[in-house]
Short mmCIF file of C-alpha atoms in Angstrom, two decimals:
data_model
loop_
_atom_site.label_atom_id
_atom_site.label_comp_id
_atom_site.label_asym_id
_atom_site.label_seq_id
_atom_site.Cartn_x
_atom_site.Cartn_y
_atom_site.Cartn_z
CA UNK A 1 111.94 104.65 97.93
CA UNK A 2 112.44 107.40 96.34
CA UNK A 3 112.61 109.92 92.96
CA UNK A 4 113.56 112.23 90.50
CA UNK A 5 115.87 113.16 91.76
CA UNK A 6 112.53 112.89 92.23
CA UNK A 7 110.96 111.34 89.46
CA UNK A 8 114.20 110.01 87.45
CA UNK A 9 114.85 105.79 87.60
CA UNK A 10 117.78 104.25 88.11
CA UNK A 11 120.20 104.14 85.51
CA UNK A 12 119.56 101.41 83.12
CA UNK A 13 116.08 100.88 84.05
CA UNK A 14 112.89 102.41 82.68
CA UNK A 15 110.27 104.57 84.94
CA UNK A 16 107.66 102.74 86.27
CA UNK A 17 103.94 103.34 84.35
CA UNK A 18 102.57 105.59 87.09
CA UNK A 19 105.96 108.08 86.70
CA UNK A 20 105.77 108.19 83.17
CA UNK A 21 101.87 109.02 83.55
CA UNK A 22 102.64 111.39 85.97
CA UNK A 23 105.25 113.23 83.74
CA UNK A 24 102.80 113.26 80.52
CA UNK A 25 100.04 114.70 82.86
CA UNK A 26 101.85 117.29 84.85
CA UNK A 27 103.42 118.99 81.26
CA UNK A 28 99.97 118.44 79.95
CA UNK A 29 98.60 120.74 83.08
CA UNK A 30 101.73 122.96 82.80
CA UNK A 31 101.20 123.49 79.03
CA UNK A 32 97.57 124.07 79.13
CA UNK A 33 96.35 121.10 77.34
CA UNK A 34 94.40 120.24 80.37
CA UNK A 35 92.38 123.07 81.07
CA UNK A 36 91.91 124.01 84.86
CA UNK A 37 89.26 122.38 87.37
CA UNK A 38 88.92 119.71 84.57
CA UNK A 39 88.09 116.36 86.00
CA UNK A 40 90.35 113.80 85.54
CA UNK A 41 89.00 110.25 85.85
CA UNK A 42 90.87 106.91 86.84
CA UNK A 43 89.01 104.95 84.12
CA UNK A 44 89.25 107.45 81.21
CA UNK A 45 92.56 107.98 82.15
CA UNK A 46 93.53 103.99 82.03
CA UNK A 47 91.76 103.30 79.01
CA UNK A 48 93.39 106.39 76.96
CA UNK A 49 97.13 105.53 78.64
CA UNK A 50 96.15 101.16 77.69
CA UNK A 51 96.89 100.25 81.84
CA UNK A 52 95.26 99.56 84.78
CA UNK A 53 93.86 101.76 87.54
CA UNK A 54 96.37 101.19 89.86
CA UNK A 55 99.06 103.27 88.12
CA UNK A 56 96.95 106.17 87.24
CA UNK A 57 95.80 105.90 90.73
CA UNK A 58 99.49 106.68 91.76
CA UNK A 59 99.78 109.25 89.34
CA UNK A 60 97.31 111.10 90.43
CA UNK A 61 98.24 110.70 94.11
CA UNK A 62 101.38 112.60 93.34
CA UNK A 63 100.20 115.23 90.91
CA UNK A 64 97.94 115.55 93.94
CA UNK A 65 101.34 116.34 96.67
CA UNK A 66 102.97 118.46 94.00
CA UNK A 67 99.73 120.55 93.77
CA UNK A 68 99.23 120.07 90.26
CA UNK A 69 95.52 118.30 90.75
CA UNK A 70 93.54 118.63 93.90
CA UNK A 71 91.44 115.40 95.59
CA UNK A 72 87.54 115.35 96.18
CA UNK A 73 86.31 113.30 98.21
CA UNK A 74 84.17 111.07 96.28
CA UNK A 75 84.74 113.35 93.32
CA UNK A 76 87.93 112.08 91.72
CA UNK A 77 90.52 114.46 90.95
CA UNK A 78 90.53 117.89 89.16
CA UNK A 79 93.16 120.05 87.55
CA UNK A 80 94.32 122.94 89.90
CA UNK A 81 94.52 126.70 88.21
CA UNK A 82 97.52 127.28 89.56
CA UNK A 83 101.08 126.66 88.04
CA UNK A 84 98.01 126.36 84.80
CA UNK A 85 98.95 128.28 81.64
CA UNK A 86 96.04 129.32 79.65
CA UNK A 87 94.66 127.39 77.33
CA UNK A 88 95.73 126.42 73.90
CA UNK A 89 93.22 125.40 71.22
CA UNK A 90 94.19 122.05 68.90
CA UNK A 91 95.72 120.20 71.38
CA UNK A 92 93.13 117.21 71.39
CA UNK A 93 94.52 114.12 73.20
CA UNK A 94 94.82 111.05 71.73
CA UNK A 95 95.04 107.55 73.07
CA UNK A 96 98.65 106.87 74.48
CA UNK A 97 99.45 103.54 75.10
CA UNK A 98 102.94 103.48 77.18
CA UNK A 99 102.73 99.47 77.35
CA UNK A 100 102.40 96.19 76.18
CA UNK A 101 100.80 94.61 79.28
CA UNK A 102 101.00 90.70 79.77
CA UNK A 103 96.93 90.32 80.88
CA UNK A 104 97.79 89.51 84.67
CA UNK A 105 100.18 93.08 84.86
CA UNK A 106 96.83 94.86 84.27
CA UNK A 107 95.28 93.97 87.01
CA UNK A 108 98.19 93.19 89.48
CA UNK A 109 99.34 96.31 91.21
CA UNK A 110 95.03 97.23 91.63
CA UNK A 111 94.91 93.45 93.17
CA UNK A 112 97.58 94.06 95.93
CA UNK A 113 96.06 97.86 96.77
CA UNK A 114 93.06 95.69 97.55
CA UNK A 115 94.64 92.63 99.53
CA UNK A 116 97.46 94.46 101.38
CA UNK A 117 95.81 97.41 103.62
CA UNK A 118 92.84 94.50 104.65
CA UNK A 119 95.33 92.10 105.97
CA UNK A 120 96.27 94.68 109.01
CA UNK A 121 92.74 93.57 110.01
CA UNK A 122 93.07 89.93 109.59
CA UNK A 123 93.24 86.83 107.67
CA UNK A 124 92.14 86.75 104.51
CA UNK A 125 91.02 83.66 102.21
CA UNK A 126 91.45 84.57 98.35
CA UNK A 127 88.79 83.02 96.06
CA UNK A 128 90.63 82.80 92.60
CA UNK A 129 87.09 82.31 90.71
CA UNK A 130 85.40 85.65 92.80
CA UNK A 131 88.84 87.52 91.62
CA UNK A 132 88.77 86.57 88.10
CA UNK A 133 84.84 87.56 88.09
CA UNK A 134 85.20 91.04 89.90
CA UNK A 135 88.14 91.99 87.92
CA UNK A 136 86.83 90.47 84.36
CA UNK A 137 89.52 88.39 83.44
CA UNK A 138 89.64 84.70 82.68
CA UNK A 139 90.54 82.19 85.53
CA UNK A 140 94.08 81.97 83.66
CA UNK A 141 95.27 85.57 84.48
CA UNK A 142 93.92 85.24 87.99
CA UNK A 143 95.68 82.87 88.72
CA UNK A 144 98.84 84.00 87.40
CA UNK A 145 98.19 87.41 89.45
CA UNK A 146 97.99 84.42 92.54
CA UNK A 147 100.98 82.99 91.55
CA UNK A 148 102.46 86.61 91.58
CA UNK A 149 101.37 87.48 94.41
CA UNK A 150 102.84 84.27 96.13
CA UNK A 151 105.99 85.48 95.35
CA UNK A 152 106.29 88.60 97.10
CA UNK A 153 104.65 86.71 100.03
CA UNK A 154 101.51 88.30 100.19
CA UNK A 155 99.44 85.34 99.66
CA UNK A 156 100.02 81.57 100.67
CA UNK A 157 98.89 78.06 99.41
CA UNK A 158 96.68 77.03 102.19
CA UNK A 159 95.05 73.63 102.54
CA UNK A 160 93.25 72.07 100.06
CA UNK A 161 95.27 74.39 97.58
CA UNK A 162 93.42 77.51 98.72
CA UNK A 163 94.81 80.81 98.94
CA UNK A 164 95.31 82.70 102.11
CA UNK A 165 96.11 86.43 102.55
CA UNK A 166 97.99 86.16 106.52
CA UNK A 167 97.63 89.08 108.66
CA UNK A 168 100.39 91.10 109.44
CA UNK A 169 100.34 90.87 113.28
CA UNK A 170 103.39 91.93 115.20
CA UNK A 171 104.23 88.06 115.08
CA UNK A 172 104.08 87.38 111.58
CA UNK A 173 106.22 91.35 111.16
CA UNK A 174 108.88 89.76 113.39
CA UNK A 175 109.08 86.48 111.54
CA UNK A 176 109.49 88.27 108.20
CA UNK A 177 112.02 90.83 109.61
CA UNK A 178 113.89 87.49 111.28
CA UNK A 179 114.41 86.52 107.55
CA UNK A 180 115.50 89.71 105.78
CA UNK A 181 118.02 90.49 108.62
CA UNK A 182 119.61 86.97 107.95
CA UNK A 183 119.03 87.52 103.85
CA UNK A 184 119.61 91.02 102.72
CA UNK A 185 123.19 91.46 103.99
CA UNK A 186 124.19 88.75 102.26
CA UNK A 187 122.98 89.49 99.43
CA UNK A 188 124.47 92.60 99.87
CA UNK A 189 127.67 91.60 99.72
CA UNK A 190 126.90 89.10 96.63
CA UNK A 191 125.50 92.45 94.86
CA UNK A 192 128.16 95.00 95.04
CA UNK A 193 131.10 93.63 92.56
CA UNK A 194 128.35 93.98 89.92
CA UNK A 195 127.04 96.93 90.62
CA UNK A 196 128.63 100.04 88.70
CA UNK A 197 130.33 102.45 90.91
CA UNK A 198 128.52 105.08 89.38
CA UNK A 199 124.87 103.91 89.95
CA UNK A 200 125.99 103.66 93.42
CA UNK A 201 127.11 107.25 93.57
CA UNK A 202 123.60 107.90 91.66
CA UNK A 203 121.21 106.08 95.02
CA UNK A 204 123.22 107.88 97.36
CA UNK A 205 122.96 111.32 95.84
CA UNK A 206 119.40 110.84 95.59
CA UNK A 207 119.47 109.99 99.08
CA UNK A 208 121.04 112.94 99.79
CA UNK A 209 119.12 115.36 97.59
CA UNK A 210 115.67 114.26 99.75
CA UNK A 211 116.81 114.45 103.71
CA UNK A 212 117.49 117.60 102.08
CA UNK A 213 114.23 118.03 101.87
CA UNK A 214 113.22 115.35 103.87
CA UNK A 215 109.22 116.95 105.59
CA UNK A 216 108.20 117.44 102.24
CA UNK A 217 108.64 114.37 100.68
CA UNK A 218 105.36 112.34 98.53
CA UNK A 219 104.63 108.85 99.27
CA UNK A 220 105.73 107.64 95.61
CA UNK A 221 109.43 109.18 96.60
CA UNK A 222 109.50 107.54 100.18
CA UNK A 223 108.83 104.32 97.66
CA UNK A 224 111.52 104.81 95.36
CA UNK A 225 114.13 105.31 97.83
CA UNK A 226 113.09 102.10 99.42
CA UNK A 227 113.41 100.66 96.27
CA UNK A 228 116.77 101.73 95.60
CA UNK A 229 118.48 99.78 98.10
CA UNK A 230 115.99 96.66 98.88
CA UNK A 231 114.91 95.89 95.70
CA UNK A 232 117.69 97.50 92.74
CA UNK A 233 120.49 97.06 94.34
CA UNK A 234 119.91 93.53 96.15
CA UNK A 235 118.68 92.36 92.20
CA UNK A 236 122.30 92.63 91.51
CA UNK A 237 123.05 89.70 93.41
CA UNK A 238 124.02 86.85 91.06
CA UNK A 239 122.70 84.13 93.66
CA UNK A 240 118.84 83.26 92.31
CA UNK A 241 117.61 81.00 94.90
CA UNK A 242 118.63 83.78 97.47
CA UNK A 243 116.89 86.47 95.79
CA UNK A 244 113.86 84.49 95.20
CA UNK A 245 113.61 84.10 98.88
CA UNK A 246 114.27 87.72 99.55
CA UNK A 247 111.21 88.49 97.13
CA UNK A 248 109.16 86.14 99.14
CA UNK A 249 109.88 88.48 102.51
CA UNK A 250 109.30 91.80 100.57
CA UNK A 251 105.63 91.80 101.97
CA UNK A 252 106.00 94.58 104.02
CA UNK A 253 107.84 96.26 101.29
CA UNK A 254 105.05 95.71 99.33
CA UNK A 255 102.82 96.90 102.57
CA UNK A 256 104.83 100.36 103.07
CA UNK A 257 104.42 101.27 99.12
CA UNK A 258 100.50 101.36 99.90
CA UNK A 259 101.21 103.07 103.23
CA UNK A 260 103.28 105.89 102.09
CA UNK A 261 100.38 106.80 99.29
CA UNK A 262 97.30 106.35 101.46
CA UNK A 263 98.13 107.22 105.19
CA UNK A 264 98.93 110.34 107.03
CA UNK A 265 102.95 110.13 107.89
CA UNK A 266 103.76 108.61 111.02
CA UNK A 267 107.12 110.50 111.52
CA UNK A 268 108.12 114.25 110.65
CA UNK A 269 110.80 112.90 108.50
CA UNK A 270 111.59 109.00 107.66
CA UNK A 271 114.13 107.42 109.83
CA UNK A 272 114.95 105.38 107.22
CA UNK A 273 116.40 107.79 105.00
CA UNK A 274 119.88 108.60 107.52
CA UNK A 275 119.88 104.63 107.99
CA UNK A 276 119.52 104.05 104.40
CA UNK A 277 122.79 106.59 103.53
CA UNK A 278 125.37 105.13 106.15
CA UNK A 279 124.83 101.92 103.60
CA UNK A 280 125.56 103.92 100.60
CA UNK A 281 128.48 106.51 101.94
CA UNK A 282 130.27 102.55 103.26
CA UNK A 283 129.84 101.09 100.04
CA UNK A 284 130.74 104.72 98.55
CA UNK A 285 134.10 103.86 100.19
CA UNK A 286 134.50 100.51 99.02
CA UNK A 287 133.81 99.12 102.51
CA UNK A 288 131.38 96.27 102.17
CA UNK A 289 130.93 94.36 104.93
CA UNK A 290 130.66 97.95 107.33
CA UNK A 291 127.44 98.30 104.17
CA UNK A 292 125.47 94.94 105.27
CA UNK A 293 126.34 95.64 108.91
CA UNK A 294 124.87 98.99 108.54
CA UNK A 295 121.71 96.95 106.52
CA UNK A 296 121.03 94.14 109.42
CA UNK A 297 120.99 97.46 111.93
CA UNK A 298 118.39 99.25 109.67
CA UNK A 299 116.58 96.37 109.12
CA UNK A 300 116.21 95.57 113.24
CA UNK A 301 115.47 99.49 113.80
CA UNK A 302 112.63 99.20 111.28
CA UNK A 303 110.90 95.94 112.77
CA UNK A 304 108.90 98.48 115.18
CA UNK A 305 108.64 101.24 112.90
CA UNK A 306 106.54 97.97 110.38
CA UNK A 307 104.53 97.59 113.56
CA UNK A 308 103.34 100.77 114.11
CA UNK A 309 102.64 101.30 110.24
CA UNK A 310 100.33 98.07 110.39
CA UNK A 311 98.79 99.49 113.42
CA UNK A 312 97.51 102.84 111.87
CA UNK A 313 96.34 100.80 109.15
CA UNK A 314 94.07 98.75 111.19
CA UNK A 315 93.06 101.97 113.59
CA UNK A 316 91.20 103.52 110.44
CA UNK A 317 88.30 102.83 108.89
CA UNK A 318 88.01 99.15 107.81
CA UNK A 319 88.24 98.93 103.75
CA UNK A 320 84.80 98.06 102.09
CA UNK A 321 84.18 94.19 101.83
CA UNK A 322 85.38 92.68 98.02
CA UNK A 323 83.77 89.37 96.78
CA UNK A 324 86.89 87.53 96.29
CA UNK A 325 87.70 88.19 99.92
CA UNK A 326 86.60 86.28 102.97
CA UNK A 327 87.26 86.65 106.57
CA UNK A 328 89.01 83.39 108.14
CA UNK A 329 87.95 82.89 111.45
CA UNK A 330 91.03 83.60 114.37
CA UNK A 331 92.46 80.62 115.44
#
């Protein structure tokens, strides 16, 4: 998971919401168009950029690594005076709307920041009614967000067609790792004859360019280079029923994204990242089936490193209670 180098996508594909906010905001500061200590709120900041919290959220997050914008607690953010250039008058911000949002996307990413961190500390059951009324949206888009959601595997059809949030205990973590290891090599190998070469080249370079680097590295990067192999390259492969059940195992994917923003860093510098290149420098030199060995290895190394990630989730401070979320009893 990974960036730009740091903050550049993939070839062919568009940056995500919360890199192209974070772009906009950090000339903005650089400029002087946002003045220095200025307060920058999540809501003003969603309604003038027409998305949801969640992105901005990110945004912020990052500005907040690169030293752009310092956090206070309770406070929000605020714009740091350094790397600040003074001032310039007439620069009034306008309203800049960088999407065209189906109704469910602008609520989605803040829905699974709520659901994911709570289920290190159990099960959850998901009332679709309680999540349409908290988030104001009509039971329609909730339920596509549940439908979404389903997908990726964080939520389940329970009985009596109710939704359930499982916990990610070490058993459920070895189950889902169980899956991938038998999935994602395969699709490996279905991925790489349609996968340019170049774009290849591109992952691993960016690899490269961050172990370079690799102490200092921001959550959203850790993300992207994640992305770049689980989720951009295994898309490439042509098989739909296989990738639709890879989705449905990207849970702790899903899990790590909110991990790498919110919690203190587990490891001086990501395993992941040397594990994630010996895929790249194989299929670099056209060896494919050394690539998805190297991918069922990483994937069995990280099974305990998922662990440990859930387990400094549930060590901290248990997330305030939502409406739409209630506690199923242990079995």
């Amino acid at each position: 998971m990974t960036e730009s180098t740091d903050h550049a996508a993939p070839r062919g594909t568009a940056p995500r919401l919360h890199e192209r906010v974070r772009a906009i905001l950090a000339e903005e500061i650089r400029s002087g168009q946002l003045a220095a200590r200025e307060r920058l709120a999540e809501t003003v900041l969603a309604t003038r950029f027409g998305i949801s919290r969640a992105p901005v959220r990110q945004a912020l997050m990052a500005l907040a690594a690169e030293g752009l914008v310092e956090r206070r607690p309770g406070r929000g953010f605020r714009v740091c005076a350094a790397h600040h250039a003074p001032p310039r008058p007439g620069t009034a911000r306008q309203p800049q709307a960088l999407a065209s949002q189906p109704s469910w996307e602008k609520i989605y990413a803040e829905v699974v920041d709520e659901i994911v961190p709570r289920t290190a500390f159990g099960d959850w059951r998901v009332i679709e009614s309680e999540l349409a009324r908290y988030h104001g949206v009509s039971r329609t888009v909730a339920r596509e967000v549940m439908a979404r959601l389903q997908q990726r595997g964080i939520v389940r059809k329970a009985g009596h067609s109710r939704w359930h949030a499982p916990a990610l205990t070490p058993a459920h973590v070895n189950e889902v790792y169980e899956m991938r290891e038998v999935l994602e090599p395969a699709a490996l190998s279905r991925a790489v004859p349609h996968v340019a070469p170049e774009r290849i080249a591109a992952m691993a370079d960016r690899l490269r360019a961050a172990m370079a680097r690799a102490s200092t590295l921001a959550g959203h990067e850790l993300d992207r280079l994640e992305s770049d192999l689980h989720t951009e390259l295994l898309g490439a492969c042509p098989n739909q029923e296989m990738l639709q059940a890879i989705r449905f195992y990207h849970s702790l994917l899903v899990a790590h994204s909110f991990l790498y923003r919110w919690t203190p860093p587990l490891y001086a510098t990501e395993p992941f990242l040397p594990e994630h290149l010996s895929i790249f420098e194989a299929l670099e030199a056209g060896h494919t089936a050394l690539a998805a060995k190297a991918l069922k290895q990483h994937l069995r190394a990280s099974r305990e490193r998922a662990i440990a990630r859930v387990e400094a989730v549930a060590s901290a401070p248990r997330p305030a209670p939502l409406p739409y979320l209630t506690a199923m009893p242990e079995p």
